[in-house]
Amino acid sequence: MPHFLNLTDAGADGVAAMLADALDRKAARAGWPKGMVDADAPLAGRVLAMVFEKNSTRTRVSFDMAIRQLGGTSIVMDAGSMQLGRGESVADTARILSGYADAIMIRTDDHAKIEEMAAHASVPVINGLTDASHPCQIMADLLTILETGRALPGLKVAWLGDGNNVLASIVEAASLMQFDVVAACPPGFAPAEQAIAAASGRALVVTDPYDAVADADIVVTDTWISMGQLHAEEKLAALAPYQVDAALMAAAKPGAAFLHCLPAHRGEEVTTEVIDGPQSLIWQEAENRLHAQKSVLRWCFGQIG
Ligand code: CP
Ligand code: NVA
């Protein structure tokens, strides 16, 4: 069963094929009304069930529109209003949803739950964010980078801030797609050493933000406090020197692009000047969640790669 729990599930060839498909499909419907179904309606008749244990704007709407544009339909559920929210097991939920829907997307607070979902589902399961990773976000980020005309191999990506779930998927992408990521994280908030070691030398963690951005093509950050984490003042204080501001952007390669998965906290991880400035690609990046996920869905249904 082709589950998409992490980028490695698709591998380098699968990721490359999905990105190529996303570029083609996005171009083919440029200027169309959002609700029009793609000409080939490749997922006609398919139903995507979505389960959210955490808040979402982009993932919820972009997956809903993705399956619609592919000719299918969706059912969107908040875990709190499901029996899952009052103790029905993940395994039983997986079996039940597999009987009604053709694919399941879940956003959960615990990566072990999505693995359990995948182990018991008889339809593809897609990771819509866990505490450990956010592969669909990085598919959109890679698509956005390709649209700038940059090739992925040889690129330098700088990450500033918390060593979180989004960074974990960037690190995974780096080793698959042959680019380098240098993450500047304060002590205590670096990613797990094991994740860095698994990146085949493509990932490096430093403490000085200027070491990360030196010669960087892409500068990325994310919220300092992820969903489900305590709003700890000491964490905010530790991360303060990692704010992406105009001086840090100026220390990257001229014309470096700025990415942020959103939601953003202007004045914390990034200044308004940078996120709303000319190097920021955040709106394109957010829209690309839709285009990238259409290809993830097609990959899950065996239509790509
Ligand atoms: N970037 C992202 O996943 O956004 P949402 O939390 O709004 O889905
Ligand atoms: N790291 C953030 C990403 C939100 C899309 C979180 O987990 O809350």
PDB file of C-alpha atoms and ligand atoms in Angstrom:
ATOM      1  CA  MET A   1       0.000   0.000   0.000  1.00  0.00           C
ATOM      2  CA  PRO A   2       1.645   3.303  -1.048  1.00  0.00           C
ATOM      3  CA  HIS A   3       1.356   5.322   2.154  1.00  0.00           C
ATOM      4  CA  PHE A   4       2.909   8.813   2.219  1.00  0.00           C
ATOM      5  CA  LEU A   5       4.054   9.141   5.817  1.00  0.00           C
ATOM      6  CA  ASN A   6       7.441  10.590   4.941  1.00  0.00           C
ATOM      7  CA  LEU A   7       9.263  11.635   1.777  1.00  0.00           C
ATOM      8  CA  THR A   8      11.332   8.439   1.871  1.00  0.00           C
ATOM      9  CA  ASP A   9       8.144   6.466   1.190  1.00  0.00           C
ATOM     10  CA  ALA A  10       8.254   7.859  -2.343  1.00  0.00           C
ATOM     11  CA  GLY A  11      12.062   7.995  -2.644  1.00  0.00           C
ATOM     12  CA  ALA A  12      14.009  10.386  -4.840  1.00  0.00           C
ATOM     13  CA  ASP A  13      12.433   9.136  -8.069  1.00  0.00           C
ATOM     14  CA  GLY A  14       8.930   9.336  -6.658  1.00  0.00           C
ATOM     15  CA  VAL A  15       9.463  12.850  -5.320  1.00  0.00           C
ATOM     16  CA  ALA A  16      10.943  13.995  -8.641  1.00  0.00           C
ATOM     17  CA  ALA A  17       8.063  12.439 -10.581  1.00  0.00           C
ATOM     18  CA  MET A  18       5.474  14.079  -8.323  1.00  0.00           C
ATOM     19  CA  LEU A  19       7.145  17.478  -8.685  1.00  0.00           C
ATOM     20  CA  ALA A  20       7.217  17.152 -12.476  1.00  0.00           C
ATOM     21  CA  ASP A  21       3.551  16.165 -12.464  1.00  0.00           C
ATOM     22  CA  ALA A  22       2.662  19.090 -10.207  1.00  0.00           C
ATOM     23  CA  LEU A  23       4.408  21.569 -12.510  1.00  0.00           C
ATOM     24  CA  ASP A  24       2.558  20.154 -15.538  1.00  0.00           C
ATOM     25  CA  ARG A  25      -0.853  20.046 -13.902  1.00  0.00           C
ATOM     26  CA  LYS A  26      -0.516  23.524 -12.422  1.00  0.00           C
ATOM     27  CA  ALA A  27       0.371  24.934 -15.859  1.00  0.00           C
ATOM     28  CA  ALA A  28      -2.447  23.028 -17.557  1.00  0.00           C
ATOM     29  CA  ARG A  29      -5.128  24.737 -15.454  1.00  0.00           C
ATOM     30  CA  ALA A  30      -3.580  28.195 -15.120  1.00  0.00           C
ATOM     31  CA  GLY A  31      -6.313  30.819 -14.900  1.00  0.00           C
ATOM     32  CA  TRP A  32      -9.148  28.318 -14.480  1.00  0.00           C
ATOM     33  CA  PRO A  33     -11.777  28.813 -11.762  1.00  0.00           C
ATOM     34  CA  LYS A  34     -10.577  26.963  -8.649  1.00  0.00           C
ATOM     35  CA  GLY A  35     -13.539  24.591  -8.545  1.00  0.00           C
ATOM     36  CA  MET A  36     -13.219  23.335 -12.113  1.00  0.00           C
ATOM     37  CA  VAL A  37     -12.149  19.702 -12.346  1.00  0.00           C
ATOM     38  CA  ASP A  38      -8.946  18.956 -14.266  1.00  0.00           C
ATOM     39  CA  ALA A  39      -9.622  17.886 -17.851  1.00  0.00           C
ATOM     40  CA  ASP A  40      -8.647  14.250 -17.228  1.00  0.00           C
ATOM     41  CA  ALA A  41     -10.365  13.973 -13.789  1.00  0.00           C
ATOM     42  CA  PRO A  42      -7.855  11.280 -12.754  1.00  0.00           C
ATOM     43  CA  LEU A  43      -9.392  10.550  -9.343  1.00  0.00           C
ATOM     44  CA  ALA A  44     -13.048  10.624 -10.390  1.00  0.00           C
ATOM     45  CA  GLY A  45     -15.156   8.688  -7.933  1.00  0.00           C
ATOM     46  CA  ARG A  46     -12.462   8.620  -5.217  1.00  0.00           C
ATOM     47  CA  VAL A  47     -13.138   9.846  -1.686  1.00  0.00           C
ATOM     48  CA  LEU A  48     -10.469  11.323   0.609  1.00  0.00           C
ATOM     49  CA  ALA A  49     -11.238  11.161   4.340  1.00  0.00           C
ATOM     50  CA  MET A  50      -9.373  13.769   6.385  1.00  0.00           C
ATOM     51  CA  VAL A  51      -8.887  13.612  10.148  1.00  0.00           C
ATOM     52  CA  PHE A  52      -7.566  16.607  12.096  1.00  0.00           C
ATOM     53  CA  GLU A  53      -6.332  16.297  15.645  1.00  0.00           C
ATOM     54  CA  LYS A  54      -4.835  19.774  15.382  1.00  0.00           C
ATOM     55  CA  ASN A  55      -5.848  23.072  13.796  1.00  0.00           C
ATOM     56  CA  SER A  56      -5.240  23.676  10.110  1.00  0.00           C
ATOM     57  CA  THR A  57      -6.061  26.197   7.410  1.00  0.00           C
ATOM     58  CA  ARG A  58      -3.754  25.355   4.507  1.00  0.00           C
ATOM     59  CA  THR A  59      -3.671  21.576   4.810  1.00  0.00           C
ATOM     60  CA  ARG A  60      -7.434  21.318   5.263  1.00  0.00           C
ATOM     61  CA  VAL A  61      -8.398  23.549   2.357  1.00  0.00           C
ATOM     62  CA  SER A  62      -5.622  22.565  -0.037  1.00  0.00           C
ATOM     63  CA  PHE A  63      -6.321  18.825   0.320  1.00  0.00           C
ATOM     64  CA  ASP A  64     -10.047  19.421  -0.048  1.00  0.00           C
ATOM     65  CA  MET A  65      -9.479  21.421  -3.231  1.00  0.00           C
ATOM     66  CA  ALA A  66      -6.854  18.946  -4.448  1.00  0.00           C
ATOM     67  CA  ILE A  67      -9.196  15.977  -4.413  1.00  0.00           C
ATOM     68  CA  ARG A  68     -12.005  18.082  -5.945  1.00  0.00           C
ATOM     69  CA  GLN A  69      -9.806  19.277  -8.805  1.00  0.00           C
ATOM     70  CA  LEU A  70      -8.803  15.663  -9.448  1.00  0.00           C
ATOM     71  CA  GLY A  71     -12.472  14.736  -9.776  1.00  0.00           C
ATOM     72  CA  GLY A  72     -12.977  13.181  -6.337  1.00  0.00           C
ATOM     73  CA  THR A  73     -14.670  14.279  -3.121  1.00  0.00           C
ATOM     74  CA  SER A  74     -13.701  14.637   0.527  1.00  0.00           C
ATOM     75  CA  ILE A  75     -14.972  14.125   4.062  1.00  0.00           C
ATOM     76  CA  VAL A  76     -13.288  16.388   6.626  1.00  0.00           C
ATOM     77  CA  MET A  77     -13.423  15.482  10.306  1.00  0.00           C
ATOM     78  CA  ASP A  78     -12.081  16.959  13.505  1.00  0.00           C
ATOM     79  CA  ALA A  79     -10.854  14.136  15.725  1.00  0.00           C
ATOM     80  CA  GLY A  80     -12.545  15.752  18.719  1.00  0.00           C
ATOM     81  CA  SER A  81     -15.964  15.200  17.203  1.00  0.00           C
ATOM     82  CA  MET A  82     -15.182  11.590  16.196  1.00  0.00           C
ATOM     83  CA  GLN A  83     -15.235   8.555  18.446  1.00  0.00           C
ATOM     84  CA  LEU A  84     -11.447   8.669  18.001  1.00  0.00           C
ATOM     85  CA  GLY A  85     -11.597  11.719  20.251  1.00  0.00           C
ATOM     86  CA  ARG A  86     -13.172   9.743  23.058  1.00  0.00           C
ATOM     87  CA  GLY A  87     -11.038   6.638  22.961  1.00  0.00           C
ATOM     88  CA  GLU A  88     -11.888   4.540  19.889  1.00  0.00           C
ATOM     89  CA  SER A  89      -8.565   3.129  18.778  1.00  0.00           C
ATOM     90  CA  VAL A  90      -6.561   4.413  15.829  1.00  0.00           C
ATOM     91  CA  ALA A  91      -6.488   0.861  14.459  1.00  0.00           C
ATOM     92  CA  ASP A  92     -10.281   0.535  14.519  1.00  0.00           C
ATOM     93  CA  THR A  93     -10.675   4.011  13.030  1.00  0.00           C
ATOM     94  CA  ALA A  94      -8.293   3.009  10.227  1.00  0.00           C
ATOM     95  CA  ARG A  95     -10.339  -0.100   9.427  1.00  0.00           C
ATOM     96  CA  ILE A  96     -13.635   1.804   9.523  1.00  0.00           C
ATOM     97  CA  LEU A  97     -12.480   4.696   7.336  1.00  0.00           C
ATOM     98  CA  SER A  98     -10.968   2.223   4.857  1.00  0.00           C
ATOM     99  CA  GLY A  99     -14.463   0.875   4.280  1.00  0.00           C
ATOM    100  CA  TYR A 100     -15.882   4.271   3.365  1.00  0.00           C
ATOM    101  CA  ALA A 101     -13.049   6.183   1.756  1.00  0.00           C
ATOM    102  CA  ASP A 102     -10.357   5.488  -0.846  1.00  0.00           C
ATOM    103  CA  ALA A 103      -7.571   7.361   1.007  1.00  0.00           C
ATOM    104  CA  ILE A 104      -7.046   8.852   4.459  1.00  0.00           C
ATOM    105  CA  MET A 105      -5.141  12.008   5.356  1.00  0.00           C
ATOM    106  CA  ILE A 106      -4.461  12.572   9.041  1.00  0.00           C
ATOM    107  CA  ARG A 107      -2.905  15.404  11.047  1.00  0.00           C
ATOM    108  CA  THR A 108      -1.929  14.064  14.440  1.00  0.00           C
ATOM    109  CA  ASP A 109       0.041  15.016  17.523  1.00  0.00           C
ATOM    110  CA  ASP A 110       1.964  11.743  17.596  1.00  0.00           C
ATOM    111  CA  HIS A 111       3.787  10.162  14.653  1.00  0.00           C
ATOM    112  CA  ALA A 112       3.239   6.698  16.146  1.00  0.00           C
ATOM    113  CA  LYS A 113      -0.490   7.160  15.540  1.00  0.00           C
ATOM    114  CA  ILE A 114      -0.082   7.688  11.805  1.00  0.00           C
ATOM    115  CA  GLU A 115       2.107   4.591  11.646  1.00  0.00           C
ATOM    116  CA  GLU A 116      -0.626   2.671  13.428  1.00  0.00           C
ATOM    117  CA  MET A 117      -3.203   4.128  11.058  1.00  0.00           C
ATOM    118  CA  ALA A 118      -1.141   2.988   8.068  1.00  0.00           C
ATOM    119  CA  ALA A 119      -0.616  -0.462   9.561  1.00  0.00           C
ATOM    120  CA  HIS A 120      -4.352  -1.044   9.853  1.00  0.00           C
ATOM    121  CA  ALA A 121      -5.751   0.853   6.866  1.00  0.00           C
ATOM    122  CA  SER A 122      -6.395  -0.919   3.600  1.00  0.00           C
ATOM    123  CA  VAL A 123      -6.234   2.380   1.691  1.00  0.00           C
ATOM    124  CA  PRO A 124      -3.326   4.866   1.358  1.00  0.00           C
ATOM    125  CA  VAL A 125      -2.615   7.036   4.408  1.00  0.00           C
ATOM    126  CA  ILE A 126      -1.100  10.517   3.983  1.00  0.00           C
ATOM    127  CA  ASN A 127       0.738  12.555   6.604  1.00  0.00           C
ATOM    128  CA  GLY A 128      -0.882  15.984   6.975  1.00  0.00           C
ATOM    129  CA  LEU A 129       1.655  16.859   9.742  1.00  0.00           C
ATOM    130  CA  THR A 130       2.759  14.994  12.828  1.00  0.00           C
ATOM    131  CA  ASP A 131       5.016  16.023  15.687  1.00  0.00           C
ATOM    132  CA  ALA A 132       7.870  14.416  13.714  1.00  0.00           C
ATOM    133  CA  SER A 133       7.413  15.514  10.094  1.00  0.00           C
ATOM    134  CA  HIS A 134       5.470  17.483   7.500  1.00  0.00           C
ATOM    135  CA  PRO A 135       6.281  15.927   4.120  1.00  0.00           C
ATOM    136  CA  CYS A 136       3.407  17.540   2.185  1.00  0.00           C
ATOM    137  CA  GLN A 137       4.714  20.970   3.182  1.00  0.00           C
ATOM    138  CA  ILE A 138       8.140  20.155   1.841  1.00  0.00           C
ATOM    139  CA  MET A 139       6.693  18.896  -1.443  1.00  0.00           C
ATOM    140  CA  ALA A 140       5.172  22.385  -1.834  1.00  0.00           C
ATOM    141  CA  ASP A 141       8.463  24.016  -0.835  1.00  0.00           C
ATOM    142  CA  LEU A 142      10.417  21.986  -3.403  1.00  0.00           C
ATOM    143  CA  LEU A 143       7.855  22.866  -6.070  1.00  0.00           C
ATOM    144  CA  THR A 144       8.211  26.559  -5.184  1.00  0.00           C
ATOM    145  CA  ILE A 145      12.004  26.342  -5.406  1.00  0.00           C
ATOM    146  CA  LEU A 146      11.789  24.659  -8.837  1.00  0.00           C
ATOM    147  CA  GLU A 147       9.472  27.426 -10.022  1.00  0.00           C
ATOM    148  CA  THR A 148      12.199  29.990  -9.306  1.00  0.00           C
ATOM    149  CA  GLY A 149      14.303  28.246 -11.938  1.00  0.00           C
ATOM    150  CA  ARG A 150      16.689  26.681  -9.417  1.00  0.00           C
ATOM    151  CA  ALA A 151      17.634  23.003  -9.631  1.00  0.00           C
ATOM    152  CA  LEU A 152      17.553  21.072  -6.353  1.00  0.00           C
ATOM    153  CA  PRO A 153      20.924  19.279  -6.537  1.00  0.00           C
ATOM    154  CA  GLY A 154      23.700  21.470  -5.155  1.00  0.00           C
ATOM    155  CA  LEU A 155      21.366  24.026  -3.564  1.00  0.00           C
ATOM    156  CA  LYS A 156      22.113  25.377  -0.093  1.00  0.00           C
ATOM    157  CA  VAL A 157      19.102  25.750   2.192  1.00  0.00           C
ATOM    158  CA  ALA A 158      19.476  27.616   5.482  1.00  0.00           C
ATOM    159  CA  TRP A 159      17.081  26.876   8.339  1.00  0.00           C
ATOM    160  CA  LEU A 160      16.817  29.289  11.260  1.00  0.00           C
ATOM    161  CA  GLY A 161      15.205  28.527  14.584  1.00  0.00           C
ATOM    162  CA  ASP A 162      13.519  25.542  16.149  1.00  0.00           C
ATOM    163  CA  GLY A 163      14.646  22.052  15.129  1.00  0.00           C
ATOM    164  CA  ASN A 164      11.071  20.951  14.483  1.00  0.00           C
ATOM    165  CA  ASN A 165       8.873  18.712  12.314  1.00  0.00           C
ATOM    166  CA  VAL A 166       9.199  20.936   9.240  1.00  0.00           C
ATOM    167  CA  LEU A 167      12.985  20.927   9.475  1.00  0.00           C
ATOM    168  CA  ALA A 168      12.928  17.118   9.798  1.00  0.00           C
ATOM    169  CA  SER A 169      11.226  16.853   6.412  1.00  0.00           C
ATOM    170  CA  ILE A 170      13.627  19.366   4.838  1.00  0.00           C
ATOM    171  CA  VAL A 171      16.530  17.254   6.091  1.00  0.00           C
ATOM    172  CA  GLU A 172      14.919  14.180   4.599  1.00  0.00           C
ATOM    173  CA  ALA A 173      14.404  16.010   1.294  1.00  0.00           C
ATOM    174  CA  ALA A 174      18.038  17.160   1.273  1.00  0.00           C
ATOM    175  CA  SER A 175      19.406  13.663   1.376  1.00  0.00           C
ATOM    176  CA  LEU A 176      16.908  12.413  -1.223  1.00  0.00           C
ATOM    177  CA  MET A 177      17.237  15.304  -3.666  1.00  0.00           C
ATOM    178  CA  GLN A 178      20.969  16.006  -3.177  1.00  0.00           C
ATOM    179  CA  PHE A 179      20.943  19.493  -1.711  1.00  0.00           C
ATOM    180  CA  ASP A 180      22.515  20.772   1.501  1.00  0.00           C
ATOM    181  CA  VAL A 181      20.731  22.102   4.546  1.00  0.00           C
ATOM    182  CA  VAL A 182      22.478  24.029   7.291  1.00  0.00           C
ATOM    183  CA  ALA A 183      20.261  24.554  10.322  1.00  0.00           C
ATOM    184  CA  ALA A 184      21.074  27.200  12.906  1.00  0.00           C
ATOM    185  CA  CYS A 185      19.354  26.171  16.127  1.00  0.00           C
ATOM    186  CA  PRO A 186      20.018  27.199  19.730  1.00  0.00           C
ATOM    187  CA  PRO A 187      21.404  24.535  22.059  1.00  0.00           C
ATOM    188  CA  GLY A 188      18.537  22.422  23.334  1.00  0.00           C
ATOM    189  CA  PHE A 189      16.382  23.021  20.263  1.00  0.00           C
ATOM    190  CA  ALA A 190      18.414  21.212  17.595  1.00  0.00           C
ATOM    191  CA  PRO A 191      16.906  18.265  15.705  1.00  0.00           C
ATOM    192  CA  ALA A 192      17.673  14.730  16.859  1.00  0.00           C
ATOM    193  CA  GLU A 193      21.249  13.729  16.014  1.00  0.00           C
ATOM    194  CA  GLN A 194      19.904  10.542  14.494  1.00  0.00           C
ATOM    195  CA  ALA A 195      17.904  12.545  11.897  1.00  0.00           C
ATOM    196  CA  ILE A 196      20.990  14.543  10.946  1.00  0.00           C
ATOM    197  CA  ALA A 197      23.111  11.401  10.721  1.00  0.00           C
ATOM    198  CA  ALA A 198      20.529   9.805   8.419  1.00  0.00           C
ATOM    199  CA  ALA A 199      20.934  12.655   5.949  1.00  0.00           C
ATOM    200  CA  SER A 200      24.131  11.201   4.453  1.00  0.00           C
ATOM    201  CA  GLY A 201      26.189  14.329   5.133  1.00  0.00           C
ATOM    202  CA  ARG A 202      23.620  16.627   3.532  1.00  0.00           C
ATOM    203  CA  ALA A 203      22.581  18.227   6.850  1.00  0.00           C
ATOM    204  CA  LEU A 204      24.600  20.205   9.334  1.00  0.00           C
ATOM    205  CA  VAL A 205      23.539  21.887  12.578  1.00  0.00           C
ATOM    206  CA  VAL A 206      25.266  25.076  13.713  1.00  0.00           C
ATOM    207  CA  THR A 207      24.523  27.607  16.425  1.00  0.00           C
ATOM    208  CA  ASP A 208      25.487  30.839  14.636  1.00  0.00           C
ATOM    209  CA  PRO A 209      22.675  32.002  12.310  1.00  0.00           C
ATOM    210  CA  TYR A 210      25.217  33.766  10.061  1.00  0.00           C
ATOM    211  CA  ASP A 211      27.022  30.458   9.475  1.00  0.00           C
ATOM    212  CA  ALA A 212      23.749  28.997   8.234  1.00  0.00           C
ATOM    213  CA  VAL A 213      22.837  31.772   5.813  1.00  0.00           C
ATOM    214  CA  ALA A 214      26.323  32.231   4.316  1.00  0.00           C
ATOM    215  CA  ASP A 215      26.018  31.389   0.619  1.00  0.00           C
ATOM    216  CA  ALA A 216      22.431  30.131   1.081  1.00  0.00           C
ATOM    217  CA  ASP A 217      20.072  30.059  -1.899  1.00  0.00           C
ATOM    218  CA  ILE A 218      16.987  29.577   0.260  1.00  0.00           C
ATOM    219  CA  VAL A 219      16.301  30.791   3.805  1.00  0.00           C
ATOM    220  CA  VAL A 220      13.558  29.018   5.759  1.00  0.00           C
ATOM    221  CA  THR A 221      12.058  29.406   9.184  1.00  0.00           C
ATOM    222  CA  ASP A 222       8.927  28.377  11.077  1.00  0.00           C
ATOM    223  CA  THR A 223       7.081  29.219  14.242  1.00  0.00           C
ATOM    224  CA  TRP A 224       9.095  28.924  17.460  1.00  0.00           C
ATOM    225  CA  ILE A 225       6.226  27.265  19.281  1.00  0.00           C
ATOM    226  CA  SER A 226       4.624  24.411  17.339  1.00  0.00           C
ATOM    227  CA  MET A 227       1.092  23.201  17.950  1.00  0.00           C
ATOM    228  CA  GLY A 228       0.879  21.221  21.150  1.00  0.00           C
ATOM    229  CA  GLN A 229       4.015  22.814  22.648  1.00  0.00           C
ATOM    230  CA  LEU A 230       4.021  24.995  25.738  1.00  0.00           C
ATOM    231  CA  HIS A 231       4.415  28.716  25.105  1.00  0.00           C
ATOM    232  CA  ALA A 232       7.641  28.789  27.131  1.00  0.00           C
ATOM    233  CA  GLU A 233       9.310  32.150  27.627  1.00  0.00           C
ATOM    234  CA  GLU A 234      12.716  30.485  27.920  1.00  0.00           C
ATOM    235  CA  LYS A 235      12.303  28.919  24.491  1.00  0.00           C
ATOM    236  CA  LEU A 236      11.342  32.271  22.962  1.00  0.00           C
ATOM    237  CA  ALA A 237      14.389  33.861  24.591  1.00  0.00           C
ATOM    238  CA  ALA A 238      16.730  31.146  23.295  1.00  0.00           C
ATOM    239  CA  LEU A 239      15.353  31.557  19.780  1.00  0.00           C
ATOM    240  CA  ALA A 240      15.387  35.367  19.676  1.00  0.00           C
ATOM    241  CA  PRO A 241      18.847  35.589  17.999  1.00  0.00           C
ATOM    242  CA  TYR A 242      17.540  33.350  15.201  1.00  0.00           C
ATOM    243  CA  GLN A 243      14.881  35.770  13.960  1.00  0.00           C
ATOM    244  CA  VAL A 244      15.130  36.140  10.172  1.00  0.00           C
ATOM    245  CA  ASP A 245      15.620  39.850   9.614  1.00  0.00           C
ATOM    246  CA  ALA A 246      16.936  42.006   6.784  1.00  0.00           C
ATOM    247  CA  ALA A 247      20.532  41.687   8.011  1.00  0.00           C
ATOM    248  CA  LEU A 248      20.377  37.871   7.891  1.00  0.00           C
ATOM    249  CA  MET A 249      18.767  37.915   4.444  1.00  0.00           C
ATOM    250  CA  ALA A 250      21.506  40.276   3.248  1.00  0.00           C
ATOM    251  CA  ALA A 251      24.108  37.762   4.433  1.00  0.00           C
ATOM    252  CA  ALA A 252      22.624  35.016   2.225  1.00  0.00           C
ATOM    253  CA  LYS A 253      23.245  34.798  -1.535  1.00  0.00           C
ATOM    254  CA  PRO A 254      21.976  37.868  -3.406  1.00  0.00           C
ATOM    255  CA  GLY A 255      18.386  37.132  -4.442  1.00  0.00           C
ATOM    256  CA  ALA A 256      17.995  34.272  -1.951  1.00  0.00           C
ATOM    257  CA  ALA A 257      14.372  33.208  -1.526  1.00  0.00           C
ATOM    258  CA  PHE A 258      12.574  33.223   1.811  1.00  0.00           C
ATOM    259  CA  LEU A 259      10.128  30.422   2.671  1.00  0.00           C
ATOM    260  CA  HIS A 260       7.827  29.860   5.662  1.00  0.00           C
ATOM    261  CA  CYS A 261       5.193  27.135   5.887  1.00  0.00           C
ATOM    262  CA  LEU A 262       2.831  29.494   7.771  1.00  0.00           C
ATOM    263  CA  PRO A 263       1.147  30.397  10.032  1.00  0.00           C
ATOM    264  CA  ALA A 264       3.728  33.094  10.770  1.00  0.00           C
ATOM    265  CA  HIS A 265       4.348  35.177  13.838  1.00  0.00           C
ATOM    266  CA  ARG A 266       5.642  38.461  12.505  1.00  0.00           C
ATOM    267  CA  GLY A 267       8.102  39.974  14.951  1.00  0.00           C
ATOM    268  CA  GLU A 268       9.082  36.559  16.365  1.00  0.00           C
ATOM    269  CA  GLU A 269      10.712  34.107  13.940  1.00  0.00           C
ATOM    270  CA  VAL A 270      10.674  36.631  11.069  1.00  0.00           C
ATOM    271  CA  THR A 271      10.358  40.372  10.675  1.00  0.00           C
ATOM    272  CA  THR A 272       7.497  41.901   8.723  1.00  0.00           C
ATOM    273  CA  GLU A 273      10.079  43.458   6.407  1.00  0.00           C
ATOM    274  CA  VAL A 274      11.358  40.028   5.332  1.00  0.00           C
ATOM    275  CA  ILE A 275       8.148  38.002   5.200  1.00  0.00           C
ATOM    276  CA  ASP A 276       6.308  40.723   3.291  1.00  0.00           C
ATOM    277  CA  GLY A 277       9.387  41.733   1.312  1.00  0.00           C
ATOM    278  CA  PRO A 278      10.481  41.019  -2.272  1.00  0.00           C
ATOM    279  CA  GLN A 279      12.468  37.852  -1.464  1.00  0.00           C
ATOM    280  CA  SER A 280       9.528  36.154   0.246  1.00  0.00           C
ATOM    281  CA  LEU A 281       7.680  33.465  -1.731  1.00  0.00           C
ATOM    282  CA  ILE A 282       5.178  32.589   0.990  1.00  0.00           C
ATOM    283  CA  TRP A 283       1.969  33.076  -0.996  1.00  0.00           C
ATOM    284  CA  GLN A 284       3.219  31.011  -3.916  1.00  0.00           C
ATOM    285  CA  GLU A 285       4.462  28.411  -1.418  1.00  0.00           C
ATOM    286  CA  ALA A 286       1.059  28.251   0.280  1.00  0.00           C
ATOM    287  CA  GLU A 287      -0.782  27.894  -3.037  1.00  0.00           C
ATOM    288  CA  ASN A 288       1.640  25.166  -4.027  1.00  0.00           C
ATOM    289  CA  ARG A 289       0.338  22.998  -1.184  1.00  0.00           C
ATOM    290  CA  LEU A 290      -2.644  22.413  -3.481  1.00  0.00           C
ATOM    291  CA  HIS A 291      -0.639  21.610  -6.590  1.00  0.00           C
ATOM    292  CA  ALA A 292       1.918  19.418  -4.822  1.00  0.00           C
ATOM    293  CA  GLN A 293      -0.721  17.445  -2.940  1.00  0.00           C
ATOM    294  CA  LYS A 294      -2.648  16.666  -6.115  1.00  0.00           C
ATOM    295  CA  SER A 295       0.475  14.825  -7.233  1.00  0.00           C
ATOM    296  CA  VAL A 296       0.884  13.178  -3.824  1.00  0.00           C
ATOM    297  CA  LEU A 297      -2.693  11.893  -4.135  1.00  0.00           C
ATOM    298  CA  ARG A 298      -2.038  10.605  -7.649  1.00  0.00           C
ATOM    299  CA  TRP A 299       1.140   8.906  -6.436  1.00  0.00           C
ATOM    300  CA  CYS A 300      -0.836   7.203  -3.676  1.00  0.00           C
ATOM    301  CA  PHE A 301      -3.250   5.868  -6.284  1.00  0.00           C
ATOM    302  CA  GLY A 302      -0.409   4.455  -8.391  1.00  0.00           C
ATOM    303  CA  GLN A 303      -0.785   7.046 -11.152  1.00  0.00           C
ATOM    304  CA  ILE A 304       2.768   8.457 -10.837  1.00  0.00           C
ATOM    305  CA  GLY A 305       6.192   6.840 -10.516  1.00  0.00           C
TER     306      GLY A 305
HETATM  307  N1   CP B   1       1.573  24.989   6.695  1.00  0.00           N
HETATM  308  C1   CP B   1       0.512  24.333   7.190  1.00  0.00           C
HETATM  309  O1   CP B   1       0.506  23.106   7.323  1.00  0.00           O
HETATM  310  O2   CP B   1      -0.559  25.128   7.489  1.00  0.00           O
HETATM  311  P1   CP B   1      -1.856  24.697   8.271  1.00  0.00           P
HETATM  312  O3   CP B   1      -1.467  24.417   9.697  1.00  0.00           O
HETATM  313  O4   CP B   1      -2.778  25.895   8.161  1.00  0.00           O
HETATM  314  O5   CP B   1      -2.456  23.474   7.633  1.00  0.00           O
HETATM  315  N1  NVA B   2       5.891  23.434  13.170  1.00  0.00           N
HETATM  316  C1  NVA B   2       4.522  23.871  13.036  1.00  0.00           C
HETATM  317  C2  NVA B   2       4.066  23.743  11.632  1.00  0.00           C
HETATM  318  C3  NVA B   2       2.660  24.222  11.382  1.00  0.00           C
HETATM  319  C4  NVA B   2       2.219  24.041   9.964  1.00  0.00           C
HETATM  320  C5  NVA B   2       3.636  23.070  13.963  1.00  0.00           C
HETATM  321  O1  NVA B   2       3.839  21.849  14.088  1.00  0.00           O
HETATM  322  O2  NVA B   2       2.765  23.657  14.601  1.00  0.00           O
END
